[in-house]
Short mmCIF file of C-alpha atoms in Angstrom, two decimals:
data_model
loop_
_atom_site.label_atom_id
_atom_site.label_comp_id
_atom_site.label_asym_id
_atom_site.label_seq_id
_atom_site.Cartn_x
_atom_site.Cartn_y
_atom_site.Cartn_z
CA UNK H 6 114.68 83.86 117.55
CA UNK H 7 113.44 84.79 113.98
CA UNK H 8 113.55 87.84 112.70
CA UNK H 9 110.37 90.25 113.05
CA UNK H 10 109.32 90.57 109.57
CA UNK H 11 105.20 90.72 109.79
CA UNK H 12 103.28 92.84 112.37
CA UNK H 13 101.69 89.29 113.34
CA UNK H 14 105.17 87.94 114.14
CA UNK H 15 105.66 91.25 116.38
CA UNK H 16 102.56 90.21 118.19
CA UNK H 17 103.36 87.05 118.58
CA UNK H 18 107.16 87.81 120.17
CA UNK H 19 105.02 90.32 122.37
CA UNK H 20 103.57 87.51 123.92
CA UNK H 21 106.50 85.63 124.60
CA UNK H 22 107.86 88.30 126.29
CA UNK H 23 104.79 89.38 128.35
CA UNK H 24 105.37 85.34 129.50
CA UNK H 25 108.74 86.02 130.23
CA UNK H 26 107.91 88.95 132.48
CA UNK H 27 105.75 86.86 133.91
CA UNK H 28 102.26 86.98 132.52
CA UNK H 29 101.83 83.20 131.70
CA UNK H 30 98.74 83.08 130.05
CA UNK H 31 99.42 85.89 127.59
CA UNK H 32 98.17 85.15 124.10
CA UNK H 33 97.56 87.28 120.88
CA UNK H 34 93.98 87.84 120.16
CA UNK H 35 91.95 86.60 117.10
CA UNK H 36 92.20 88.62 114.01
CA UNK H 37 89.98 91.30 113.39
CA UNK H 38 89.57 94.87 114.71
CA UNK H 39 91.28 94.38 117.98
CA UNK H 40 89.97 97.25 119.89
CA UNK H 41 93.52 98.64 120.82
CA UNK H 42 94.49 95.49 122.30
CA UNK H 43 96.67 92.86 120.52
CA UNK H 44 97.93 90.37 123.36
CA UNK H 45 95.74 89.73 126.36
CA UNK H 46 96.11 87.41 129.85
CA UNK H 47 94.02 87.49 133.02
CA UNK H 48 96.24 90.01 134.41
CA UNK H 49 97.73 92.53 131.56
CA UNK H 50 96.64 93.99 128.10
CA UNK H 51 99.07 94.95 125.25
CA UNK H 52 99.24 96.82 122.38
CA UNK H 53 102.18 96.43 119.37
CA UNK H 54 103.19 98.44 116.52
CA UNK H 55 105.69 97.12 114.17
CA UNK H 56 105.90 100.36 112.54
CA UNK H 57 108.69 102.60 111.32
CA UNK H 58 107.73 105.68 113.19
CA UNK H 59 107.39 106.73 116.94
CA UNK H 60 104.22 106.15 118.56
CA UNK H 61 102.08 108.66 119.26
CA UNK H 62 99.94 109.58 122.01
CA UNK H 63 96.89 108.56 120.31
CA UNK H 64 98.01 104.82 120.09
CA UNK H 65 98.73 105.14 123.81
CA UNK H 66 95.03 106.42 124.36
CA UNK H 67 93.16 103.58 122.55
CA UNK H 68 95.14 100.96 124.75
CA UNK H 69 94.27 103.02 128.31
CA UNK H 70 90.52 102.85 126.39
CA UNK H 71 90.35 99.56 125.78
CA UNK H 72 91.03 98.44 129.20
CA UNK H 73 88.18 100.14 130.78
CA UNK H 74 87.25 99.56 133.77
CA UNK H 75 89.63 96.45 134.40
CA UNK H 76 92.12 98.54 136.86
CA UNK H 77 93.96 95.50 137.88
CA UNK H 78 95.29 94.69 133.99
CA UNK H 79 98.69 95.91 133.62
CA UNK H 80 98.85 98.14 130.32
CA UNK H 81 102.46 97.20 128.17
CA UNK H 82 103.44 98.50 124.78
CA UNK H 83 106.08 97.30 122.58
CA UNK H 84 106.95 99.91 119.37
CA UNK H 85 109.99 99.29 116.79
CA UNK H 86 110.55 102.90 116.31
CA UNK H 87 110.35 104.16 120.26
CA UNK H 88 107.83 107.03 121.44
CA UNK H 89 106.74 110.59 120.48
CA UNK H 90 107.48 112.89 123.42
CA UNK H 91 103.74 113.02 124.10
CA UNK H 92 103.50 109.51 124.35
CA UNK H 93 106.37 109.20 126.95
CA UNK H 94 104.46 111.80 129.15
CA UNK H 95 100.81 110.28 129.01
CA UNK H 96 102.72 106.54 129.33
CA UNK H 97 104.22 107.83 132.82
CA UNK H 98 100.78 109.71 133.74
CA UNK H 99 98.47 106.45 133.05
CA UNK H 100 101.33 103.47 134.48
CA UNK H 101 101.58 102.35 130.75
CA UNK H 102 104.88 99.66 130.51
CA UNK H 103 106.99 101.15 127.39
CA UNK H 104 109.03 98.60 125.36
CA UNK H 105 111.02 98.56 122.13
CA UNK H 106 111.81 95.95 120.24
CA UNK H 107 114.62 94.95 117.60
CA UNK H 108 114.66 92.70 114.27
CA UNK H 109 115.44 89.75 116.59
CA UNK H 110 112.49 90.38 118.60
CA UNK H 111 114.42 91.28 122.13
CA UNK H 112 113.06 94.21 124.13
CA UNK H 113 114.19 97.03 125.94
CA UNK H 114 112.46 99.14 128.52
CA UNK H 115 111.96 102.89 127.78
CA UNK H 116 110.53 103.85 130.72
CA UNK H 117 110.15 102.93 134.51
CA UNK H 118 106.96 101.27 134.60
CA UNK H 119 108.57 98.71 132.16
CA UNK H 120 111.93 98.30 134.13
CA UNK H 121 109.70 97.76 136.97
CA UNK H 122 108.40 95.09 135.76
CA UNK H 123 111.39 93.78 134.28
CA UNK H 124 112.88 94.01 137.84
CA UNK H 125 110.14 92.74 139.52
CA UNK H 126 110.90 89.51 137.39
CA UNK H 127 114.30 89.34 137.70
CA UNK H 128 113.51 89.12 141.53
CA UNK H 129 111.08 86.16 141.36
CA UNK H 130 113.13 84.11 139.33
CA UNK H 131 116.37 85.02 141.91
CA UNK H 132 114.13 83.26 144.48
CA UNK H 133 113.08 80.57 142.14
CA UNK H 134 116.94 79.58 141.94
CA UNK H 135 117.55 79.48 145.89
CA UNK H 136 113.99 78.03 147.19
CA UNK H 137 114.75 74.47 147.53
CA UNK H 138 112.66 72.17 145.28
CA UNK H 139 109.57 69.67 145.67
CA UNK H 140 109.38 66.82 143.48
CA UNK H 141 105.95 66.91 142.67
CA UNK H 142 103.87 63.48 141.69
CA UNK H 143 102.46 63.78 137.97
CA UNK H 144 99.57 61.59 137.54
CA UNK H 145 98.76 59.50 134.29
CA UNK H 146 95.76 61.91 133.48
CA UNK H 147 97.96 65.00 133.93
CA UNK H 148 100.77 63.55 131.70
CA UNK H 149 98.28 63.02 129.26
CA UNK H 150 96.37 66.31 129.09
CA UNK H 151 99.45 67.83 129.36
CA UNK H 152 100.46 66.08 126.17
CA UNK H 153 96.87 66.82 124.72
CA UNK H 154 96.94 70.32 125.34
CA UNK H 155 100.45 70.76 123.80
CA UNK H 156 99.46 69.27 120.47
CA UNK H 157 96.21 71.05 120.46
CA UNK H 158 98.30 74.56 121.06
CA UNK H 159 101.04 73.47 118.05
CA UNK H 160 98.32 72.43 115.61
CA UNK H 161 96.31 75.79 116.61
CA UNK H 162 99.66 77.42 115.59
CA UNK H 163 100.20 75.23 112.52
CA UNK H 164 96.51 76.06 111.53
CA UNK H 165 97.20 79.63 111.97
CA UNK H 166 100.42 79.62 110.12
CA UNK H 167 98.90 78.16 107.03
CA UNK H 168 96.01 80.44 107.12
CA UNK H 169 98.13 83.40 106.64
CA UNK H 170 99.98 82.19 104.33
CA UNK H 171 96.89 81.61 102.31
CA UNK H 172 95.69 84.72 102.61
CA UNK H 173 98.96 85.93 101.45
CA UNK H 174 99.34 83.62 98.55
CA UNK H 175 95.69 84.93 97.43
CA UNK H 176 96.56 88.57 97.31
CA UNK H 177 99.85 88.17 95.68
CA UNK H 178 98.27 85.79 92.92
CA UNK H 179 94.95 88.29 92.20
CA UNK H 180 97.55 90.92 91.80
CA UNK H 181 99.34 88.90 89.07
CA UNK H 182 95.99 88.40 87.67
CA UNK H 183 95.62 91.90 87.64
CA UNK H 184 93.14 92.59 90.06
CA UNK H 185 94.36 95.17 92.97
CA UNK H 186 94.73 94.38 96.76
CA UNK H 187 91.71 94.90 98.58
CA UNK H 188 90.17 94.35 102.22
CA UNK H 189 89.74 91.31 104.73
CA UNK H 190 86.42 90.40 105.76
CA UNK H 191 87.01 87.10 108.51
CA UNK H 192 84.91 84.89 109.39
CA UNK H 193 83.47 83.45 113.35
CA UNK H 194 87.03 82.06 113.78
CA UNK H 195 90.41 83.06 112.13
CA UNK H 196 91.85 80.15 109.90
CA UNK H 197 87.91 79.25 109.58
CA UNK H 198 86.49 81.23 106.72
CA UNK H 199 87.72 84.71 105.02
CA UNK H 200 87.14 86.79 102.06
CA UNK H 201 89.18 89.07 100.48
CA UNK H 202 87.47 91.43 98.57
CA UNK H 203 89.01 93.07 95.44
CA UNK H 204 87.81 96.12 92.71
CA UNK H 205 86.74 92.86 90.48
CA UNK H 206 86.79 90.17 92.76
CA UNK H 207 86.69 88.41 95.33
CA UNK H 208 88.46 85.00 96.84
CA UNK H 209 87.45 82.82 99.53
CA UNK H 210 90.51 81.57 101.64
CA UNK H 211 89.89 78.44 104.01
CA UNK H 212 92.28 76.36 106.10
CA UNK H 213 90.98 72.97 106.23
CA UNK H 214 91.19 69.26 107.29
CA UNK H 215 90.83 68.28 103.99
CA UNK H 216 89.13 68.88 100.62
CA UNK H 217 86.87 71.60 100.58
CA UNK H 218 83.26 70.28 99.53
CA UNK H 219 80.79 72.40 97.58
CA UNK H 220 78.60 73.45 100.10
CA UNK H 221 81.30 75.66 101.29
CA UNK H 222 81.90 77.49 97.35
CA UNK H 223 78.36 77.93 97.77
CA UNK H 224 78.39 80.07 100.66
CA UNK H 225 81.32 82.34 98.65
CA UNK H 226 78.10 82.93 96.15
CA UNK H 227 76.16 84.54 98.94
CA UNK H 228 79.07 86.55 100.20
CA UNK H 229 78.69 89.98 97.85
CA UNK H 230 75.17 91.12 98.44
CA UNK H 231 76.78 94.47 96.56
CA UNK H 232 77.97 92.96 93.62
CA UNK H 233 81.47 94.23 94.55
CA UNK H 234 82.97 90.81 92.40
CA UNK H 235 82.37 89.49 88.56
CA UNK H 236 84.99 86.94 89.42
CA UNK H 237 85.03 84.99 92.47
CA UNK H 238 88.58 82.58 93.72
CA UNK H 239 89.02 80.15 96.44
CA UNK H 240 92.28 78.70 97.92
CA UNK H 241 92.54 76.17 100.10
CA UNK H 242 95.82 74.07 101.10
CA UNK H 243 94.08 70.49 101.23
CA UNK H 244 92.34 70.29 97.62
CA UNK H 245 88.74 70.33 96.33
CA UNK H 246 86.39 66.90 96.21
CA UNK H 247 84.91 66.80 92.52
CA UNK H 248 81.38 68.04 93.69
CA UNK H 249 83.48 71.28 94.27
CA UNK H 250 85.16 71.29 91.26
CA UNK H 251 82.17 70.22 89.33
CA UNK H 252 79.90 73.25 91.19
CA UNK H 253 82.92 75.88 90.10
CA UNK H 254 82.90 74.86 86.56
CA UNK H 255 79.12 75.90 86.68
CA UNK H 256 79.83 79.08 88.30
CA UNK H 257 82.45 80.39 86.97
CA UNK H 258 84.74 79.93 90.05
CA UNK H 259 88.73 79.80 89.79
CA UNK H 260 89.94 77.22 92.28
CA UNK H 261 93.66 77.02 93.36
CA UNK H 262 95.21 75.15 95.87
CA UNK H 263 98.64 76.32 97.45
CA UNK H 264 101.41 74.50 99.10
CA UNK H 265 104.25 75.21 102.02
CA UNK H 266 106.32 76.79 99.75
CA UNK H 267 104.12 79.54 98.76
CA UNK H 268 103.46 78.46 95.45
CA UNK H 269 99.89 78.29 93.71
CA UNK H 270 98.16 75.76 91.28
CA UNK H 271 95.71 76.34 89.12
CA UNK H 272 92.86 73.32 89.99
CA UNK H 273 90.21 73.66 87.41
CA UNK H 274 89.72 75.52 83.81
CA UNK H 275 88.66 78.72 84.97
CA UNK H 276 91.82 78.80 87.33
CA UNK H 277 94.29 77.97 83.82
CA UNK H 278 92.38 79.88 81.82
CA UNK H 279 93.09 83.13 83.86
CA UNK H 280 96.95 82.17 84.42
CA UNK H 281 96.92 81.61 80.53
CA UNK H 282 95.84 84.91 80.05
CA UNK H 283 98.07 86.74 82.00
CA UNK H 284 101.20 85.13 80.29
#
């Protein structure tokens, strides 16, 4: 298992381990304010914190919150630096599922709601080994939207992948420009459309399939009704068609495109002009 570097790849081994304990469905949620919940199926809610301090009750509060009225979702939480004493007490109180987790991403149970669970798991799969199996008869159809679904779930991930490492990519490279970090603003979907907004700038960061036309640079003009940005960036891993380049040349607009391997190119003369200046 890879190592738990990014509080995305915490949530992400969160839900392989809520799947493991036997909620099959569980999937992180879209990016954005998540309400106090960062993994969700049809029968359990989860919050994680890939921080380097305990929880604290608060934390715990949010997730009870966010659940609402839903008394039949199971509540987990998975922490890399354990539980404030407080937290412990309202966890046993409110039937809240404590877990930790290491660098490798493996969990332990802190308190007895989450080695309840854990047994609870260990049971079903005990009788799993010793009830005696049915061949069951896979149709055609179900082969194939088997198959269908399994692509569509690995190119979601792919898409996803990308996407954050575009939006990494774009704050590391305005920083070498010398313009400082600044906030997320995401778009209907995550990988779809996002804006980072700087104290100069701002940069539009798309995942796409294919070049990005100029329609789309011309909805990052509408995008700072404030005039937070005097310089506006895109990124985008598949390229620009020369409408788009043609339209940023007009505006003023640096284009880059960045590859797998993190790196950045400049695309069109506003884009080298500002890497020129900075060396």
């Amino acid at each position: 298992m890879a190592k738990i570097a990014t509080a995305r790849a915490a949530e992400e081994n969160a839900a392989v381990q809520m799947r493991q304990l036997g909620f099959d469905d569980a999937s992180v949620t879209r990016g954005g304010p998540d309400g106090g919940i960062d993994v969700r199926s049809s029968s359990a809610v989860a919050q994680v914190k890939c921080w380097f301090k305990p929880v604290g009750t608060p934390d715990l509060q949010r997730l009870f919150g966010a659940r609402g009225h839903q008394r039949h979702l199971k509540m987990l939480f998975f922490a890399r630096s354990g539980y404030a004493r407080g937290a412990l007490d309202y966890a046993a109180d409110h039937e809240i599922a404590l877990y930790t987790f290491d660098d490798e991403g493996h969990i332990s149970p802190v308190n007895d709601h989450a080695r309840t669970l854990m047994s609870h798991r260990s049971t079903a799969r005990s009788m799993e080994r010793v009830r005696p199996s049915t061949p069951k008869v896979i149709s055609a159809r179900e082969a194939a939207l088997t198959a269908y679904r399994a692509e569509r779930q690995a190119s979601l991930a792919r898409q996803e992948h990308y996407f954050d490492v575009g939006c990494q990519i774009a704050e590391l490279r305005m920083r070498e420009l010398g313009f400082s970090s600044g906030n997320m603003s995401t778009g209907a979907g995550a990988g779809e459309y996002t804006v980072l907004f700087v104290d100069r700038a701002l940069a539009g960061i798309r995942v796409t399939h294919g070049a990005v036309g100029h329609f789309t640079l011309m909805d990052l003009m509408k995008v700072d009704p404030r005039g937070r940005g005097d310089q506006r960036f895109y990124f985008s891993c598949d390229g620009y068609t020369q409408e788009a380049i043609d339209y940023a040349d007009s505006y003023g607009i640096a284009l880059f495109t960045y590859g797998r391997a993190r790196t950045t190119s400049p695309t069109n003369g506003h884009a080298r002009m500002l890497v020129r200046r900075t060396r």
